[in-house]
PDB file of C-alpha atoms in Angstrom:
ATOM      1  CA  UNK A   1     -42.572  87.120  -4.254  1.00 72.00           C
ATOM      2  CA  UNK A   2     -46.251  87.059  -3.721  1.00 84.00           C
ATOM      3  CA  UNK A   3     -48.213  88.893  -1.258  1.00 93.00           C
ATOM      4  CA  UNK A   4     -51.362  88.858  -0.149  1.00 97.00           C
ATOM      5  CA  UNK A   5     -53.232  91.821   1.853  1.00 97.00           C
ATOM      6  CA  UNK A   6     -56.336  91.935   4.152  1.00 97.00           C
ATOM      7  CA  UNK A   7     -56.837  95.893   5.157  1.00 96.00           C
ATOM      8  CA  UNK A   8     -59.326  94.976   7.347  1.00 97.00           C
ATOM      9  CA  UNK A   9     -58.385  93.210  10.491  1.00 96.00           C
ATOM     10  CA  UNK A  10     -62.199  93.477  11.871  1.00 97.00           C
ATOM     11  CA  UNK A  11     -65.499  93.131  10.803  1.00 98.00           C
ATOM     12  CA  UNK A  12     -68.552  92.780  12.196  1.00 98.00           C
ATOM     13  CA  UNK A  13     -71.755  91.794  10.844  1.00 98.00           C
ATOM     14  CA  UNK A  14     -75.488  91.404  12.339  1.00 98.00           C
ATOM     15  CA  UNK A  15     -76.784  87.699  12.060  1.00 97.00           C
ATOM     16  CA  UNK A  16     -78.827  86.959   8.964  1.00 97.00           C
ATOM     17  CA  UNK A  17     -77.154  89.834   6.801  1.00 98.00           C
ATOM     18  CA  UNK A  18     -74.402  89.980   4.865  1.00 98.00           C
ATOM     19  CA  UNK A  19     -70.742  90.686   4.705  1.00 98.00           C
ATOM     20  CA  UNK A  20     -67.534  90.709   2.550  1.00 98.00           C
ATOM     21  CA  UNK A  21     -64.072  90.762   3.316  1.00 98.00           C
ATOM     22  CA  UNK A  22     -61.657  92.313   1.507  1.00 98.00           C
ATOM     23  CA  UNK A  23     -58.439  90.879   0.228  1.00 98.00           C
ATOM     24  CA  UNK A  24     -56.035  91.628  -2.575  1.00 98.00           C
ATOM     25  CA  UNK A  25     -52.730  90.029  -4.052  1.00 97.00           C
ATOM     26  CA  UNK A  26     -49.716  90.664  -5.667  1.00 96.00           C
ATOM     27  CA  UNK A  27     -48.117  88.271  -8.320  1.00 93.00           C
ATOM     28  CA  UNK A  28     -46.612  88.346 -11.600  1.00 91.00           C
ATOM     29  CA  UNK A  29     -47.839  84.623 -12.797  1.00 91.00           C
ATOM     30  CA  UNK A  30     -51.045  83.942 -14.845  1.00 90.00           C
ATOM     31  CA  UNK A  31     -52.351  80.501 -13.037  1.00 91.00           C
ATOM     32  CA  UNK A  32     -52.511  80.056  -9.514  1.00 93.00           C
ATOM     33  CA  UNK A  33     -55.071  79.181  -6.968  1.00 94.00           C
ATOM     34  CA  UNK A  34     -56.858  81.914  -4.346  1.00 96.00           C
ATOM     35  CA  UNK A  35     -58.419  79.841  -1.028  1.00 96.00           C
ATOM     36  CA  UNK A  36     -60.363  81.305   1.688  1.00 98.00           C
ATOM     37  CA  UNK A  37     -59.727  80.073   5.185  1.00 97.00           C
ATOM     38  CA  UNK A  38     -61.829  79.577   8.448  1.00 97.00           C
ATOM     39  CA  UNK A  39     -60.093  79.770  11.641  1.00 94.00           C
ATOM     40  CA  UNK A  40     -62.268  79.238  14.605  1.00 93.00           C
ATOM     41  CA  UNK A  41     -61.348  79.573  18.662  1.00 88.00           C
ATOM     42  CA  UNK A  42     -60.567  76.147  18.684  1.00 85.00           C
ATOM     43  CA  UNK A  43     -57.556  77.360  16.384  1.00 86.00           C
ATOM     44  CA  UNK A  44     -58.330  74.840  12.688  1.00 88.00           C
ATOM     45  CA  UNK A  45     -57.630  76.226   9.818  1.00 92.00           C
ATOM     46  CA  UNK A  46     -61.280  75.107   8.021  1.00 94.00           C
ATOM     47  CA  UNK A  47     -61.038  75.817   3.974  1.00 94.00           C
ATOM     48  CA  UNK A  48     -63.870  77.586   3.043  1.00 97.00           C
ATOM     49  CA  UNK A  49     -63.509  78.173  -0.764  1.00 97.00           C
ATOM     50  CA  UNK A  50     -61.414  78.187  -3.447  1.00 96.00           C
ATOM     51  CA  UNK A  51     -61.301  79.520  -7.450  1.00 96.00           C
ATOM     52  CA  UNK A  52     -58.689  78.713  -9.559  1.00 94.00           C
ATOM     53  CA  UNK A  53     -57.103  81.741 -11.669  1.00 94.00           C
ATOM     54  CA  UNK A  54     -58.319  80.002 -15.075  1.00 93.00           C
ATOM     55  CA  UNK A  55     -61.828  80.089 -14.172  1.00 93.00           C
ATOM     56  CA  UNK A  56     -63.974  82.812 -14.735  1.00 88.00           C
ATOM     57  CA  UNK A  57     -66.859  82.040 -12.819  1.00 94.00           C
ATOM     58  CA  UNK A  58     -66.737  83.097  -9.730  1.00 96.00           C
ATOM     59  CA  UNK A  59     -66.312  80.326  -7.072  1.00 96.00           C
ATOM     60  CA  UNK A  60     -69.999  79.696  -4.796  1.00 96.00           C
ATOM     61  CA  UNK A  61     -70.340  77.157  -1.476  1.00 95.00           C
ATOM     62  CA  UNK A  62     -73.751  77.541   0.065  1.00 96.00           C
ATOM     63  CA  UNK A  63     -73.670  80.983   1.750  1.00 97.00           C
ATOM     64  CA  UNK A  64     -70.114  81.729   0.849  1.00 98.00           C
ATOM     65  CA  UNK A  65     -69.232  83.074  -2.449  1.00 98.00           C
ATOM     66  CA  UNK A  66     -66.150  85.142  -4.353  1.00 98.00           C
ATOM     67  CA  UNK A  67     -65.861  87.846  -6.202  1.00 98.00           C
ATOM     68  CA  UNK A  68     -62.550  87.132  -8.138  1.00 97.00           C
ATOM     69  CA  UNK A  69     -61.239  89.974 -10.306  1.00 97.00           C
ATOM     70  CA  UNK A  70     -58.093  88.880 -11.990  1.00 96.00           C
ATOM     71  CA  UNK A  71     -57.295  91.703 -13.359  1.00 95.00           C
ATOM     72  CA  UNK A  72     -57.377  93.844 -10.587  1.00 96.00           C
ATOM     73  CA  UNK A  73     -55.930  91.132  -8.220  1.00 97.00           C
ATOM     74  CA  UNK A  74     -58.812  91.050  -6.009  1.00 97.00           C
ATOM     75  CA  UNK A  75     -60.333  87.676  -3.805  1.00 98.00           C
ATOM     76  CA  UNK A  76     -63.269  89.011  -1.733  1.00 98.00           C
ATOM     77  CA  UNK A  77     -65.734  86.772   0.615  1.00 98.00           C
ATOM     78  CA  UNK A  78     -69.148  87.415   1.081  1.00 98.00           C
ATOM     79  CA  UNK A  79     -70.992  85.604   3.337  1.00 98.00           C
ATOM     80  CA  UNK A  80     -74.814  85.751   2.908  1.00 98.00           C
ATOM     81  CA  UNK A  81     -77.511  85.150   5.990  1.00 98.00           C
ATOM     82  CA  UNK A  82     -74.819  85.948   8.619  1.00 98.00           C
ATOM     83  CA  UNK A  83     -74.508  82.903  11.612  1.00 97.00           C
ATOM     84  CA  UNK A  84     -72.931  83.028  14.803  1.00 97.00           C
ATOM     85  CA  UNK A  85     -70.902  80.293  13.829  1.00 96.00           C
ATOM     86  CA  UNK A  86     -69.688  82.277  11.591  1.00 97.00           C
ATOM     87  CA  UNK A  87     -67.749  84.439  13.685  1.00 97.00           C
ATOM     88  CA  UNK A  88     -63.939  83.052  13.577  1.00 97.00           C
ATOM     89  CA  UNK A  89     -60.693  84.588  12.214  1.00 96.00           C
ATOM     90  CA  UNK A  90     -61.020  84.740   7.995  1.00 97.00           C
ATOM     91  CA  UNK A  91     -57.395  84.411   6.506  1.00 97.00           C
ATOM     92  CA  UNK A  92     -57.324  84.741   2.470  1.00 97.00           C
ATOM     93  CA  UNK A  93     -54.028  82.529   0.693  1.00 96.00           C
ATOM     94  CA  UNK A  94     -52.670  82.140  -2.610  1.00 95.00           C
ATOM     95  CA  UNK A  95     -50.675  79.220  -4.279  1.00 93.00           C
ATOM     96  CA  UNK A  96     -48.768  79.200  -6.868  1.00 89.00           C
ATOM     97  CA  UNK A  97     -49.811  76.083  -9.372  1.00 85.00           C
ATOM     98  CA  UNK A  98     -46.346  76.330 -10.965  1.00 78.00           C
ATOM     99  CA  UNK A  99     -44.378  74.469  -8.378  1.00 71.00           C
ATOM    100  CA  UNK A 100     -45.036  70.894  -7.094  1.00 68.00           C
ATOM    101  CA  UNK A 101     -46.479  70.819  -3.081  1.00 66.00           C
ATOM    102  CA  UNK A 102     -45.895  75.042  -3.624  1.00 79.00           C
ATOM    103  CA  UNK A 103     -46.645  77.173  -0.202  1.00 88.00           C
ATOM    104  CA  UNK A 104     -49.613  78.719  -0.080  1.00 92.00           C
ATOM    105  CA  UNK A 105     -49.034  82.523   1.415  1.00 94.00           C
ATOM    106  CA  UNK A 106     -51.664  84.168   4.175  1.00 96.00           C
ATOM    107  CA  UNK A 107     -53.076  87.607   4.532  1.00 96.00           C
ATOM    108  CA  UNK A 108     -52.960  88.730   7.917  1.00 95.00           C
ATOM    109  CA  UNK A 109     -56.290  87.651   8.884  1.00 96.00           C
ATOM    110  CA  UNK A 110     -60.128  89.543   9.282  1.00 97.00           C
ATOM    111  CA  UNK A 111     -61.623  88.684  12.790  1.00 96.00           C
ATOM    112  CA  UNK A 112     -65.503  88.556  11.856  1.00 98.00           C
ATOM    113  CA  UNK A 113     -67.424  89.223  14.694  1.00 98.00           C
ATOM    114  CA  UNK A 114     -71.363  87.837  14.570  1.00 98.00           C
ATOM    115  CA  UNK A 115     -73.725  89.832  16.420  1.00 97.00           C
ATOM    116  CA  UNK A 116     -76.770  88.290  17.620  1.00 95.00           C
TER     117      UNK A 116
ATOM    118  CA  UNK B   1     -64.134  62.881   6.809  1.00 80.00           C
ATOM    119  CA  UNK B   2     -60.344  61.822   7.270  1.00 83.00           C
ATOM    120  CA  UNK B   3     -58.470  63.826   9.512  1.00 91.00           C
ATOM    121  CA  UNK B   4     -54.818  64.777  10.133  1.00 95.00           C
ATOM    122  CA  UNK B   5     -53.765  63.989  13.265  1.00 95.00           C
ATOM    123  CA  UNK B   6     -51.309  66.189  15.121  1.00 96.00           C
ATOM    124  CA  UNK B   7     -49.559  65.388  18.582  1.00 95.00           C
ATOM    125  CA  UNK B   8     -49.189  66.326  21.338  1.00 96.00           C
ATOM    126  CA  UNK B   9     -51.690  69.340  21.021  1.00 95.00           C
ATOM    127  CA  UNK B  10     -49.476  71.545  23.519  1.00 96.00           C
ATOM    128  CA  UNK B  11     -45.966  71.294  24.476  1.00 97.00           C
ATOM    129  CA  UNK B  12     -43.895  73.038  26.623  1.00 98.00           C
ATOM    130  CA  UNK B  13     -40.214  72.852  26.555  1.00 97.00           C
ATOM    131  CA  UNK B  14     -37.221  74.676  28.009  1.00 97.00           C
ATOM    132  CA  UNK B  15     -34.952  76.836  25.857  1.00 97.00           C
ATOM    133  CA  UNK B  16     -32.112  74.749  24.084  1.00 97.00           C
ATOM    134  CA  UNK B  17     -34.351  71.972  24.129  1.00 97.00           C
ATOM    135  CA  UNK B  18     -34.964  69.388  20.992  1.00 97.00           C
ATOM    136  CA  UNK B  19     -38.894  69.075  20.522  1.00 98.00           C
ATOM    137  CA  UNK B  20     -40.351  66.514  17.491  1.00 97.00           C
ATOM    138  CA  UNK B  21     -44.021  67.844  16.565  1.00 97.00           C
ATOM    139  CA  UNK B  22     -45.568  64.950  15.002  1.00 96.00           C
ATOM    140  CA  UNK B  23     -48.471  64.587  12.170  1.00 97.00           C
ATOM    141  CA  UNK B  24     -50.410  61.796  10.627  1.00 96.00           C
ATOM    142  CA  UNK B  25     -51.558  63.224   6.995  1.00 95.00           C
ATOM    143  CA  UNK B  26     -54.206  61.505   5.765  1.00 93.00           C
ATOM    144  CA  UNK B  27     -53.181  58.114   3.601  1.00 89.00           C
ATOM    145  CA  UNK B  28     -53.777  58.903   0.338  1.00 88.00           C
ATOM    146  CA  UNK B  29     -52.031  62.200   0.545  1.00 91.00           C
ATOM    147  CA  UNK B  30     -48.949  63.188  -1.748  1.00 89.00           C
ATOM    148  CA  UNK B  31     -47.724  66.374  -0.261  1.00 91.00           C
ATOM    149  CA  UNK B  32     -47.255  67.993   3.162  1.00 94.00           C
ATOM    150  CA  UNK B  33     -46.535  71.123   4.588  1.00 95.00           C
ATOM    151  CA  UNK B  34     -45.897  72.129   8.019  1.00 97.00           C
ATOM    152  CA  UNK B  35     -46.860  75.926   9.382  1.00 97.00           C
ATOM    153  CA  UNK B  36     -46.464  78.096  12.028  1.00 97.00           C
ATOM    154  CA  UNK B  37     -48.623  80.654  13.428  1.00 95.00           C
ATOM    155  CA  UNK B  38     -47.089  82.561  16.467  1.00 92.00           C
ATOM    156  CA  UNK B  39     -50.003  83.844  18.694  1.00 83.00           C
ATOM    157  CA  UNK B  40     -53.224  86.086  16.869  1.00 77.00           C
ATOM    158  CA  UNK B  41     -50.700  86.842  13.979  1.00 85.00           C
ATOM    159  CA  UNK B  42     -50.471  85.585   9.992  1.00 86.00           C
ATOM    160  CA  UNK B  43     -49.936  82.018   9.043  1.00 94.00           C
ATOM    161  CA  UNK B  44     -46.211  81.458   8.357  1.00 95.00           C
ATOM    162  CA  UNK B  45     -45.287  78.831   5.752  1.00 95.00           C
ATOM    163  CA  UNK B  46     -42.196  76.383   6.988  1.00 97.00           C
ATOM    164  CA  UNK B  47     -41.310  73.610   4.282  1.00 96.00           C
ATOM    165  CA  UNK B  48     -43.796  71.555   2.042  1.00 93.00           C
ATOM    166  CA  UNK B  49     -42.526  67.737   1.168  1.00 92.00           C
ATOM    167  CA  UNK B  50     -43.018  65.791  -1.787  1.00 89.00           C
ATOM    168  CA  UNK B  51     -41.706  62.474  -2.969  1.00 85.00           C
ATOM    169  CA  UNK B  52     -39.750  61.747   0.011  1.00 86.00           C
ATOM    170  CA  UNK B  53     -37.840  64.936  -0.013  1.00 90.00           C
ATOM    171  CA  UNK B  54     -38.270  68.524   0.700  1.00 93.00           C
ATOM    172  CA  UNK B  55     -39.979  70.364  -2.316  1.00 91.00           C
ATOM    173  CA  UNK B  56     -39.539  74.231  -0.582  1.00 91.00           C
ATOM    174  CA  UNK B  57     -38.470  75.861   2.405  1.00 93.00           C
ATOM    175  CA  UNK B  58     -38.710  79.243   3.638  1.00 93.00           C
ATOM    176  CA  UNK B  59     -36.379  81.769   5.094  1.00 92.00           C
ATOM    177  CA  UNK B  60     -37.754  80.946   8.806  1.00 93.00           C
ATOM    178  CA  UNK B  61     -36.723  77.040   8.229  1.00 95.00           C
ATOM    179  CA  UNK B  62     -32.742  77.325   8.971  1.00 92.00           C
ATOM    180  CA  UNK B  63     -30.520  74.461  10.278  1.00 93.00           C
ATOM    181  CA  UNK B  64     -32.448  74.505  13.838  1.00 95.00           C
ATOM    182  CA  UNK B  65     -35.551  72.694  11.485  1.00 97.00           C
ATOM    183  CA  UNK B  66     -36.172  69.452  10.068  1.00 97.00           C
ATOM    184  CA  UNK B  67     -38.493  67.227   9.053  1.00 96.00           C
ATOM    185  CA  UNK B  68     -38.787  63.320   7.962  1.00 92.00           C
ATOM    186  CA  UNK B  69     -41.120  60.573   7.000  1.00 89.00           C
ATOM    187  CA  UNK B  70     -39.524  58.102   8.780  1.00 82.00           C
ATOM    188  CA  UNK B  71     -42.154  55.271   8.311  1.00 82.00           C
ATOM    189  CA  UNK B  72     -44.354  55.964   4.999  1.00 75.00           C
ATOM    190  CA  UNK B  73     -47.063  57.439   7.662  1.00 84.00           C
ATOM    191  CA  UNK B  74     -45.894  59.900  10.227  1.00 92.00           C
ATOM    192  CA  UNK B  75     -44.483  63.279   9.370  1.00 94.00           C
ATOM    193  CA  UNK B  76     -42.349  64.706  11.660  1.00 96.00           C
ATOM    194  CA  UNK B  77     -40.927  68.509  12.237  1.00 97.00           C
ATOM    195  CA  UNK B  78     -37.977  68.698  14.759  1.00 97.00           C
ATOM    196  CA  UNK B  79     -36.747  71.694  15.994  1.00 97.00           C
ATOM    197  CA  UNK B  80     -33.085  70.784  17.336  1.00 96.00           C
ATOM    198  CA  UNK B  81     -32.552  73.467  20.255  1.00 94.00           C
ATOM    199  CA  UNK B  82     -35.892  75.989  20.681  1.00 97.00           C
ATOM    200  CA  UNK B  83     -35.782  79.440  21.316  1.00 96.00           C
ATOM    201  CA  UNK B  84     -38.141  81.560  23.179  1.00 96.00           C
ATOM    202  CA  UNK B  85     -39.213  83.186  19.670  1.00 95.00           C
ATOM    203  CA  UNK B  86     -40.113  79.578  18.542  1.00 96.00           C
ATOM    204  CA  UNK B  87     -43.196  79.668  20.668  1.00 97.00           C
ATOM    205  CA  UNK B  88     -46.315  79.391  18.018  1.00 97.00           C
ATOM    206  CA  UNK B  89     -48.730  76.988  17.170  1.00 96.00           C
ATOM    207  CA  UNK B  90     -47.566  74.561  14.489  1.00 97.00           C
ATOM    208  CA  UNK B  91     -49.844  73.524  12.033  1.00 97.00           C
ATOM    209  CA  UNK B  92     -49.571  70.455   9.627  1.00 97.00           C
ATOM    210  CA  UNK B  93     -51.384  69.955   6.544  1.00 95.00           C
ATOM    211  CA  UNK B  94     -51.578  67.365   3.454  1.00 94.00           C
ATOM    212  CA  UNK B  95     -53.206  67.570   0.480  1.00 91.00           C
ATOM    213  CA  UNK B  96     -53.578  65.278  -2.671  1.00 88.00           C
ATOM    214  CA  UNK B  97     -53.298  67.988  -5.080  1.00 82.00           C
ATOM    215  CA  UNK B  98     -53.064  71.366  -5.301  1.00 76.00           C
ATOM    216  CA  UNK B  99     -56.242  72.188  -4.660  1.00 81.00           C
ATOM    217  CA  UNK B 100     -57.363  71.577  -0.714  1.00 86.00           C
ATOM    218  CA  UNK B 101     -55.174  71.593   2.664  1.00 90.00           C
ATOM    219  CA  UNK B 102     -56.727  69.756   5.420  1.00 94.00           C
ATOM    220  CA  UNK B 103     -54.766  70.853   8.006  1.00 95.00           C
ATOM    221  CA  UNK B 104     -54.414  69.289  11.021  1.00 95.00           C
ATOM    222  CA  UNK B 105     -55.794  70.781  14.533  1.00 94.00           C
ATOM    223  CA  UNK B 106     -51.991  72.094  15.605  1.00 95.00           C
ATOM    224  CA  UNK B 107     -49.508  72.374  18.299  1.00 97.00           C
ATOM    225  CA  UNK B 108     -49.062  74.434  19.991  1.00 96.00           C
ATOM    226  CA  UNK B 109     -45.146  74.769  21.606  1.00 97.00           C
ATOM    227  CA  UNK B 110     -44.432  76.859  24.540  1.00 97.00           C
ATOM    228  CA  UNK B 111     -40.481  77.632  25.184  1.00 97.00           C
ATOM    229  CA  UNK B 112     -39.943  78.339  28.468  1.00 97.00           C
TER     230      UNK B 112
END
């Protein structure tokens, strides 16, 4: 079964500068998906990004950008120019893209903490 | 953007109690999922749906769970007789592909 790891259930971050959370995975299949979740106080799960296994390039939206390493199994966020919207619970999830409607399965979650 | 709609957002029920959580995926959707997060922890997967029946279910989704599409537009998870331990917020999400959830806002269930 997959797994997915966050080993750091806080961060915290001054506005405008930059940080990256951490996650790693466990799985014996070649092509899946890797997502990065937002969940804010109001409790939505907001996607954030995503890279698919097969691509090499690592996956960029605006501020928020991946560094995938396949090989070593690793999914890490960095957000650049820190906001205070920012700050909401990060969870990292990986799907499977063998299965028709397949789970996705969570990391335990990095609260990010935005300090003005 | 299209949304899916979840209702109610909070509902508290007594122990023993049947409770239907109910989501409206957005239209053009093929596949749904329902989650459950129990308070500050890890997103839990339940049971995704696809084609009219239940593509995968995990461990947590026993014989107390169900779920249905009973008109072509609602998606329903029913919980036949809660348990103090089913107290989370319930999350549903569609998706056209594999590619992006949109999840819906939740519910969250109190069992009293």
């Amino acid at each position: 079964a997959q797994t997915v790891t966050q080993s750091q259930p806080e961060m915290s971050v001054q506005e405008a500068e930059t940080v990256t959370l951490s996650c790693t995975y466990d799985t014996s299949e070649s092509d899946y998906y890797l997502f990065w979740y937002k969940q804010p106080p109001s409790r939505q799960m907001i996607l954030v990004i995503r890279q698919e296994a097969y691509k090499q390039q690592n996956a960029t939206e605006n501020r928020f950008s991946v560094n995938f390493q396949k090989a070593a199994k690793s999914f890490s966020l960095k957000i650049s120019d820190s906001q205070l919207g920012d700050a909401a619970m990060y969870f990292c999830a990986y799907r499977s893209s063998n299965t028709n409607a397949g789970k996705s399965t969570f990391g335990d979650g990095t609260t990010l903490t935005v300090k003005p | 953007e299209p949304e899916v709609t979840q209702t109610p957002s909070h509902q508290v029920t007594q122990m023993g109690q049947e409770v239907i959580l109910r989501c409206v995926p957005i239209s053009n959707h093929l596949y749904f999922y329902w989650y459950r997060q129990i308070l500050g922890q890890k997103v839990e997967f339940l049971v995704s749906f696809y084609n009219n029946e239940i593509s995968e279910k995990s461990e947590i989704f026993d014989d107390q769970f169900s779920v249905e599409r009973p008109d072509g537009s609602n998606f329903t998870l029913k919980i036949r007789s809660t348990k103090l331990e089913d107290s989370a917020m319930y999350f549903c999400a569609s998706s056209e592909g594999l590619l992006r959830d949109t999840f819906g806002s939740g519910t969250r269930l109190t069992v009293v």
